[in-house]
Short mmCIF file of C-alpha atoms in Angstrom, two decimals:
data_model
loop_
_atom_site.label_atom_id
_atom_site.label_comp_id
_atom_site.label_asym_id
_atom_site.label_seq_id
_atom_site.Cartn_x
_atom_site.Cartn_y
_atom_site.Cartn_z
CA MET F 17 30.29 3.52 -10.02
CA ALA F 18 30.28 -0.09 -8.86
CA ALA F 19 33.57 -1.63 -7.84
CA SER F 20 33.95 -5.42 -8.07
CA ASP F 21 35.70 -7.50 -5.40
CA GLY F 22 37.23 -10.91 -5.91
CA GLY F 23 35.29 -14.15 -5.57
CA GLY F 24 35.69 -17.02 -3.15
CA ALA F 25 34.54 -17.56 0.43
CA GLY F 26 36.19 -15.55 3.15
CA ALA F 27 37.85 -17.36 6.02
CA GLY F 28 37.31 -16.98 9.71
CA SER F 29 34.30 -16.67 11.98
CA ARG F 30 33.52 -15.78 15.53
CA SER F 31 34.27 -18.30 18.24
CA ALA F 32 31.55 -20.63 19.41
CA GLY F 33 31.42 -18.93 22.78
CA ALA F 34 30.89 -15.47 21.33
CA GLU F 35 27.63 -13.78 22.21
CA ARG F 36 25.16 -13.58 19.34
CA PRO F 37 22.95 -10.53 18.87
CA THR F 38 19.38 -10.71 19.97
CA THR F 39 17.03 -11.54 17.10
CA TRP F 40 14.68 -8.72 16.16
CA PRO F 41 11.74 -8.46 16.42
CA PRO F 42 10.66 -10.47 19.50
CA PRO F 43 8.65 -13.65 18.92
CA PRO F 44 4.92 -13.14 18.26
CA PRO F 45 2.52 -13.58 21.20
CA ASP F 46 0.90 -16.92 21.89
CA VAL F 47 -2.07 -17.25 19.60
CA GLY F 48 -3.85 -19.40 22.16
CA ARG F 49 -4.41 -16.31 24.30
CA ARG F 50 -6.43 -14.62 21.60
CA ALA F 51 -10.18 -14.97 21.47
CA TRP F 52 -11.34 -16.56 18.26
CA ARG F 53 -13.54 -14.37 16.11
CA PRO F 54 -15.25 -15.43 12.89
CA PRO F 55 -13.85 -13.74 9.79
CA SER F 56 -15.75 -10.70 8.59
CA LEU F 57 -17.84 -11.03 5.45
CA PRO F 58 -18.18 -8.59 2.57
CA LEU F 59 -21.36 -6.54 2.68
CA SER F 60 -23.09 -8.45 -0.13
CA ALA F 61 -22.23 -11.82 1.44
CA GLU F 62 -23.41 -10.57 4.83
CA LEU F 63 -26.77 -9.51 3.36
CA ARG F 64 -27.21 -12.89 1.70
CA ALA F 65 -26.39 -14.60 4.99
CA ARG F 66 -29.08 -12.56 6.77
CA TRP F 67 -31.68 -13.51 4.19
CA LEU F 68 -30.83 -17.18 4.70
CA VAL F 69 -31.42 -17.09 8.47
CA PRO F 70 -35.22 -17.61 8.32
CA ALA F 71 -35.05 -20.06 5.39
CA PRO F 72 -35.22 -23.30 7.48
CA LEU F 73 -38.16 -21.92 9.47
CA VAL F 74 -39.99 -20.99 6.28
CA VAL F 75 -39.37 -24.48 4.85
CA CYS F 76 -40.91 -26.08 7.95
CA LEU F 77 -43.98 -23.87 7.71
CA LEU F 78 -44.44 -24.59 3.98
CA ILE F 79 -44.31 -28.32 4.66
CA ALA F 80 -46.74 -28.21 7.60
CA LEU F 81 -49.37 -25.77 6.24
CA PRO F 82 -50.90 -28.13 3.62
CA ASP F 83 -51.25 -30.85 6.25
CA LEU F 84 -52.83 -28.40 8.71
CA PHE F 85 -55.45 -26.94 6.33
CA VAL F 86 -56.06 -29.69 3.72
CA SER F 87 -57.41 -32.93 5.08
CA GLN F 88 -56.68 -34.98 1.93
CA VAL F 89 -52.90 -34.43 2.19
CA PRO F 90 -51.04 -37.48 3.50
CA PRO F 91 -49.02 -37.06 6.74
CA LEU F 92 -45.85 -35.03 6.11
CA THR F 93 -44.36 -35.27 9.59
CA THR F 94 -41.12 -36.89 8.43
CA LEU F 95 -40.52 -34.17 5.83
CA LEU F 96 -40.35 -31.59 8.62
CA LEU F 97 -36.81 -32.85 9.21
CA ILE F 98 -35.72 -30.89 6.12
CA GLY F 99 -35.71 -27.64 8.11
CA PRO F 100 -33.31 -28.89 10.83
CA LEU F 101 -31.06 -30.42 8.18
CA LEU F 102 -30.79 -27.07 6.40
CA ALA F 103 -30.14 -25.30 9.71
CA CYS F 104 -27.33 -27.63 10.84
CA ALA F 105 -25.66 -27.40 7.44
CA ARG F 106 -25.58 -23.59 7.45
CA PHE F 107 -25.97 -22.28 10.99
CA GLY F 108 -24.86 -22.98 14.53
CA VAL F 109 -26.31 -24.92 17.44
CA ARG F 110 -28.68 -22.21 18.70
CA HIS F 111 -30.37 -21.67 15.35
CA THR F 112 -30.63 -25.42 14.77
CA VAL F 113 -32.30 -25.95 18.17
CA ILE F 114 -34.87 -23.26 17.37
CA VAL F 115 -35.70 -24.87 14.03
CA CYS F 116 -35.90 -28.30 15.68
CA CYS F 117 -38.36 -27.01 18.27
CA LEU F 118 -40.52 -25.50 15.53
CA SER F 119 -40.38 -28.75 13.52
CA ALA F 120 -41.38 -30.85 16.55
CA ALA F 121 -44.23 -28.46 17.40
CA LEU F 122 -45.50 -28.44 13.82
CA GLY F 123 -45.27 -32.23 13.67
CA LEU F 124 -47.35 -32.56 16.83
CA ALA F 125 -49.84 -29.98 15.51
CA THR F 126 -50.29 -31.87 12.24
CA GLY F 127 -50.91 -35.06 14.18
CA ILE F 128 -53.50 -33.42 16.36
CA GLY F 129 -55.13 -31.81 13.32
CA ASP F 130 -55.39 -35.20 11.58
CA ASP F 131 -56.78 -36.83 14.74
CA ALA F 132 -53.80 -39.20 14.59
CA VAL F 133 -52.88 -38.66 18.24
CA PRO F 134 -52.51 -41.12 19.77
CA SER F 135 -51.74 -43.77 17.14
CA VAL F 136 -48.86 -46.13 16.43
CA GLY F 137 -48.17 -44.60 13.00
CA PHE F 138 -47.96 -41.06 14.32
CA ASP F 139 -45.85 -42.13 17.30
CA VAL F 140 -43.33 -43.73 14.93
CA ARG F 141 -43.22 -40.73 12.59
CA TRP F 142 -42.93 -38.18 15.39
CA SER F 143 -40.31 -40.23 17.26
CA GLY F 144 -38.29 -40.40 14.03
CA LEU F 145 -38.60 -36.63 13.69
CA LEU F 146 -37.39 -36.07 17.26
CA LEU F 147 -34.47 -38.45 16.74
CA GLY F 148 -33.54 -36.70 13.51
CA CYS F 149 -33.70 -33.32 15.25
CA ALA F 150 -31.37 -34.56 18.00
CA LEU F 151 -28.89 -35.75 15.37
CA THR F 152 -28.97 -32.41 13.56
CA VAL F 153 -28.20 -30.59 16.83
CA TYR F 154 -25.23 -32.94 17.34
CA VAL F 155 -24.03 -32.33 13.78
CA ALA F 156 -24.35 -28.54 14.23
CA ARG F 157 -22.33 -28.75 17.45
CA ARG F 158 -19.59 -30.80 15.77
CA ARG F 159 -19.55 -28.45 12.78
CA GLU F 160 -19.21 -25.42 15.05
CA HIS F 161 -16.39 -27.07 16.96
CA LEU F 162 -14.54 -27.98 13.77
CA ALA F 163 -14.97 -24.43 12.44
CA MET F 164 -13.42 -23.00 15.60
CA THR F 165 -10.59 -25.53 15.47
CA LEU F 166 -9.91 -24.67 11.83
CA ALA F 167 -9.96 -20.95 12.57
CA HIS F 168 -7.50 -21.47 15.42
CA ALA F 169 -5.21 -23.51 13.17
CA ARG F 170 -5.33 -20.79 10.53
CA GLU F 171 -4.46 -18.16 13.13
CA VAL F 172 -1.50 -20.25 14.31
CA ALA F 173 -0.37 -20.61 10.69
CA ARG F 174 -0.76 -16.85 10.11
CA VAL F 175 1.33 -15.96 13.18
CA THR F 176 3.94 -18.55 12.22
CA GLN F 177 4.13 -17.15 8.69
CA GLU F 178 4.49 -13.62 10.05
CA ALA F 179 7.42 -14.87 12.13
CA ILE F 180 9.02 -16.19 8.92
CA LEU F 181 8.41 -12.99 6.95
CA ARG F 182 8.22 -10.31 9.62
CA PRO F 183 6.97 -6.91 8.42
CA ILE F 184 9.62 -4.22 8.94
CA SER F 185 9.32 -0.46 9.08
CA ARG F 186 12.04 1.04 11.28
CA THR F 187 15.61 2.28 11.42
CA LEU F 188 18.21 -0.45 11.78
CA ASP F 189 21.88 0.36 12.31
CA GLY F 190 21.48 3.80 10.76
CA THR F 191 19.40 2.69 7.77
CA GLN F 192 15.66 3.05 7.35
CA VAL F 193 14.20 -0.26 6.19
CA CYS F 194 10.64 -0.70 4.98
CA THR F 195 9.12 -3.85 3.49
CA ARG F 196 6.00 -4.83 1.59
CA TYR F 197 4.95 -8.37 0.70
CA HIS F 198 2.23 -9.91 -1.44
CA CYS F 199 1.48 -13.62 -1.64
CA ALA F 200 -0.47 -14.77 -4.68
CA ALA F 201 -1.85 -17.85 -2.90
CA ARG F 202 -5.13 -17.05 -1.14
CA GLU F 203 -4.69 -19.78 1.47
CA SER F 204 -1.30 -18.53 2.65
CA THR F 205 0.56 -15.34 3.55
CA VAL F 206 3.96 -16.76 2.61
CA GLY F 207 4.93 -17.77 -0.90
CA GLY F 208 8.11 -18.37 -2.85
CA ASP F 209 9.46 -14.82 -2.48
CA LEU F 210 11.41 -13.96 0.64
CA TYR F 211 13.33 -11.26 2.46
CA ASP F 212 15.08 -10.79 5.78
CA VAL F 213 17.41 -8.38 7.56
CA ALA F 214 20.07 -8.84 10.21
CA VAL F 215 22.02 -6.28 12.25
CA THR F 216 25.44 -7.94 12.46
CA PRO F 217 28.93 -6.93 13.65
CA TYR F 218 29.72 -6.37 9.97
CA GLY F 219 26.83 -4.00 9.37
CA LEU F 220 23.20 -4.24 8.34
CA ARG F 221 22.69 -7.17 5.98
CA VAL F 222 19.62 -7.61 3.79
CA LEU F 223 18.50 -10.65 1.81
CA VAL F 224 15.85 -10.69 -0.92
CA GLY F 225 15.25 -13.92 -2.81
CA ASP F 226 12.90 -15.99 -4.91
CA VAL F 227 12.39 -19.73 -4.57
CA ARG F 228 11.59 -21.71 -7.70
CA GLY F 229 8.11 -23.21 -7.66
CA HIS F 230 4.92 -22.71 -5.68
CA GLY F 231 2.90 -24.41 -3.00
CA LEU F 232 4.06 -26.15 0.17
CA ASP F 233 7.48 -27.05 -1.23
CA ALA F 234 8.18 -23.39 -1.98
CA ILE F 235 7.04 -22.36 1.52
CA ARG F 236 9.30 -25.00 3.08
CA LEU F 237 12.27 -23.83 1.03
CA THR F 238 11.47 -20.20 1.86
CA SER F 239 11.53 -21.05 5.56
CA ASP F 240 14.78 -23.01 5.20
CA THR F 241 16.45 -20.11 3.36
CA ILE F 242 15.43 -17.48 5.91
CA THR F 243 16.38 -19.72 8.84
CA ALA F 244 19.81 -20.38 7.37
CA PHE F 245 20.34 -16.68 6.67
CA ARG F 246 19.47 -15.77 10.26
CA GLU F 247 22.01 -18.29 11.54
CA LEU F 248 24.84 -17.44 9.14
CA ALA F 249 24.50 -13.66 8.75
CA TYR F 250 26.06 -13.01 12.18
CA THR F 251 29.15 -15.17 11.71
CA ALA F 252 30.15 -14.92 8.04
CA PRO F 253 32.80 -12.16 7.81
CA THR F 254 31.93 -11.18 4.21
CA LEU F 255 28.96 -11.36 1.89
CA ILE F 256 30.90 -13.81 -0.27
CA ALA F 257 31.42 -16.10 2.71
CA LEU F 258 27.75 -15.73 3.64
CA THR F 259 26.62 -16.61 0.12
CA CYS F 260 28.86 -19.69 -0.05
CA ALA F 261 27.76 -20.89 3.39
CA LEU F 262 24.09 -20.39 2.54
CA ASP F 263 24.50 -22.27 -0.74
CA GLU F 264 26.24 -25.12 1.08
CA ARG F 265 23.44 -25.24 3.66
CA LEU F 266 20.61 -25.22 1.09
CA THR F 267 21.98 -27.52 -1.61
CA PRO F 268 21.21 -30.80 0.24
CA GLU F 269 17.61 -29.64 0.70
CA LEU F 270 17.02 -28.81 -2.97
CA GLY F 271 15.52 -31.09 -5.58
CA PRO F 272 17.20 -31.67 -8.94
CA GLU F 273 15.36 -28.70 -10.51
CA ASP F 274 15.19 -26.42 -7.46
CA PHE F 275 17.16 -23.23 -6.93
CA VAL F 276 16.91 -19.90 -5.11
CA THR F 277 17.75 -16.59 -6.73
CA ALA F 278 19.02 -14.08 -4.18
CA VAL F 279 20.59 -10.66 -3.77
CA PHE F 280 22.56 -9.78 -0.63
CA ALA F 281 23.23 -6.22 0.54
CA GLU F 282 25.56 -5.05 3.29
CA PHE F 283 25.42 -1.39 4.28
CA ALA F 284 28.52 0.57 5.30
CA PRO F 285 29.06 4.33 5.70
CA GLY F 286 28.62 5.90 2.28
CA GLU F 287 28.27 2.65 0.35
CA VAL F 288 26.49 -0.65 -0.04
CA ARG F 289 28.11 -3.99 -0.89
CA LEU F 290 26.14 -6.35 -3.09
CA VAL F 291 26.25 -9.99 -4.14
CA ASN F 292 23.72 -11.03 -6.78
CA CYS F 293 22.98 -14.70 -7.50
CA GLY F 294 20.70 -14.77 -10.54
CA HIS F 295 18.29 -12.19 -9.10
CA PRO F 296 16.85 -8.99 -10.63
CA PRO F 297 19.32 -6.15 -9.96
CA PRO F 298 18.63 -3.65 -7.16
CA LEU F 299 17.43 -0.20 -8.09
CA ARG F 300 19.15 2.95 -6.80
CA SER F 301 17.08 6.12 -6.68
CA GLY F 302 18.55 9.53 -5.97
CA HIS F 303 19.83 12.24 -8.28
CA ARG F 304 19.17 9.65 -10.97
CA ILE F 305 17.55 6.25 -11.04
CA GLU F 306 19.44 3.19 -12.30
CA PHE F 307 19.77 -0.56 -12.03
CA LEU F 308 22.85 -1.81 -10.14
CA GLU F 309 23.83 -4.63 -12.47
CA PRO F 310 26.69 -6.94 -11.44
CA LEU F 311 29.73 -6.98 -13.72
CA ILE F 312 29.79 -10.80 -13.72
CA THR F 313 26.62 -12.89 -13.73
CA THR F 314 26.45 -15.43 -10.89
CA PRO F 315 24.13 -18.49 -10.91
CA ALA F 316 21.41 -18.91 -8.32
CA LEU F 317 21.86 -20.71 -5.01
CA GLY F 318 21.79 -24.44 -5.56
CA LEU F 319 23.45 -24.12 -8.99
CA SER F 320 27.07 -23.93 -7.73
CA PRO F 321 27.43 -20.14 -7.73
CA ASP F 322 30.82 -18.42 -7.69
CA PRO F 323 29.77 -15.23 -5.87
CA ARG F 324 31.31 -11.85 -6.72
CA GLN F 325 30.91 -8.80 -4.56
CA TYR F 326 30.59 -5.28 -5.95
CA ARG F 327 30.35 -1.93 -4.19
CA VAL F 328 28.13 1.04 -4.92
CA ARG F 329 28.49 4.52 -3.46
CA LEU F 330 25.41 5.98 -1.79
CA GLN F 331 24.92 9.74 -1.86
CA PRO F 332 22.73 11.64 0.62
CA GLY F 333 19.12 11.07 -0.35
CA ASP F 334 19.80 7.82 -2.21
CA ARG F 335 17.41 4.91 -1.76
CA LEU F 336 18.01 1.27 -2.59
CA LEU F 337 15.06 -0.85 -3.74
CA LEU F 338 15.43 -4.62 -3.66
CA TYR F 339 12.58 -6.58 -5.22
CA THR F 340 11.55 -9.87 -6.80
CA ASP F 341 10.45 -10.68 -10.34
CA GLY F 342 6.81 -10.13 -9.41
CA LEU F 343 7.62 -6.49 -10.12
CA THR F 344 9.44 -6.93 -13.43
CA GLU F 345 7.28 -9.70 -14.92
CA ALA F 346 3.89 -8.09 -14.26
CA ARG F 347 1.89 -7.54 -17.46
CA ASP F 348 -1.11 -5.44 -18.37
CA PRO F 349 -4.08 -7.02 -20.23
CA GLU F 350 -2.31 -6.37 -23.55
CA GLY F 351 0.86 -8.11 -22.38
CA ASN F 352 3.00 -5.01 -21.90
CA PRO F 353 5.55 -5.20 -19.05
CA PHE F 354 5.51 -2.85 -16.08
CA PRO F 355 7.74 0.19 -16.88
CA LEU F 356 9.78 -0.15 -13.71
CA LEU F 357 12.26 2.69 -14.15
CA GLY F 358 9.64 5.34 -14.90
CA GLU F 359 7.12 4.16 -12.32
CA ALA F 360 9.76 3.71 -9.62
CA ALA F 361 11.13 7.20 -10.34
CA MET F 362 7.69 8.62 -9.55
CA ALA F 363 6.89 6.38 -6.57
CA LEU F 364 10.24 6.71 -4.82
CA ARG F 365 9.87 10.49 -4.72
CA GLU F 366 7.41 10.07 -1.85
CA PRO F 367 8.97 11.45 1.36
CA LEU F 368 8.26 8.41 3.56
CA PRO F 369 9.43 4.87 2.66
CA GLU F 370 6.03 3.40 3.52
CA GLU F 371 4.31 5.84 1.18
CA ALA F 372 6.85 5.10 -1.56
CA LEU F 373 6.23 1.34 -1.43
CA HIS F 374 2.47 1.88 -1.22
CA THR F 375 2.54 4.12 -4.27
CA LEU F 376 4.69 1.67 -6.21
CA HIS F 377 2.38 -1.22 -5.35
CA THR F 378 -0.67 0.86 -6.31
CA ARG F 379 0.86 1.75 -9.66
CA LEU F 380 1.68 -1.91 -10.25
CA THR F 381 -1.88 -3.11 -9.61
CA ALA F 382 -3.22 -0.27 -11.76
CA HIS F 383 -0.95 -1.46 -14.58
CA THR F 384 -2.09 -5.10 -14.34
CA GLY F 385 -5.73 -4.10 -13.91
CA THR F 386 -6.33 -6.99 -11.52
CA ALA F 387 -4.96 -8.66 -8.42
CA LEU F 388 -1.33 -9.73 -8.73
CA THR F 389 -0.94 -13.34 -9.84
CA ASP F 390 2.67 -13.66 -8.70
CA ASP F 391 4.37 -13.29 -5.34
CA LEU F 392 6.06 -9.96 -4.69
CA ALA F 393 8.61 -8.81 -2.13
CA LEU F 394 9.78 -5.19 -1.86
CA VAL F 395 12.48 -3.89 0.49
CA LEU F 396 13.34 -0.19 0.48
CA CYS F 397 16.50 0.95 2.28
CA GLN F 398 17.70 4.49 2.92
CA PRO F 399 20.42 5.90 5.20
CA ALA F 400 18.58 7.49 8.10
CA THR F 401 20.66 10.67 7.97
CA ALA F 402 19.70 11.33 4.36
CA THR F 403 16.65 13.37 3.48
CA VAL F 404 14.26 13.22 0.55
CA THR F 405 12.65 16.43 -0.63
CA ALA F 406 8.88 16.30 -0.23
CA ARG F 407 6.88 16.26 -3.44
CA VAL F 408 4.98 19.38 -4.44
CA ARG F 409 1.38 18.38 -5.06
#
């Protein structure tokens, strides 16, 4: 049964000179030390790319052949620049140089075949072709440089985003913690859903939240929320005090329609303490599976919440799943919601936390029949001393 504690922020904090725990995990390595590698392509895209490699060379030959074998065809030397233009738009410097050499050779051959060498007209056309080839090589070099710069910037962004939402799969302060995250935006690995953990003098504390909105504003607010949690989790003596301090820190950064739903968990021997601010209730799985609903509904952060703490006993073998609404609001093609209780009861029977979250995510995508269109954060917690009976397959 859940027991409710009184509201209001707790008083007191550690002195300014007190030593703060070391942040886990250590910062990610410098991305500048990594060698840049082009992203891998799917097999079909790779095959198409291979077929396109000889295309500029073929274009040059098709342009030059009529001029080489048909005397009535007007000079087509200038049109040979089409091949280098195609090469610089699609390939790198080396391929462009090869096509340029072929174009220049074919241009000279057509001039010789037309007995136009030497002549002022041919010299002008061929010089224009050579100048155009030089420009295409320059463009290919600039394009290659920009592609490498963009890839480096994306790698820096990826490492930075992983530092914001660090993947976790380990035992912290006597509790196994495993996370899984999905971002609906293809250009980012961080969205509006968030989670974080902190091993504090008051026990292991876990945050799972959901920022209103999408895009860069949501990513900024996600980063602000996690940063504030990492600063305050070690000094706030209670979850209520932590919630109030986090709300006070975030409110000046929020727009008039912004808010952050959040659920806080603090693990102690034999129990977990919870504060829920407008977030989907945690799910406890053990001898039975049930939602841990708060007795009193509390508004989200940024909407002047009056946090209330409630306690839930944890029996050996119990697991606590904290999640975002990407799990509860998922729909199949007919519009039916994801049956969370039944599916979670099956998935959370897996012996390892990583396997349990993988199974739950697989069942979710099978239900929707397509890639998830909403962000999703899953955090599974289990006392390390507890055991889960392996499934009989």
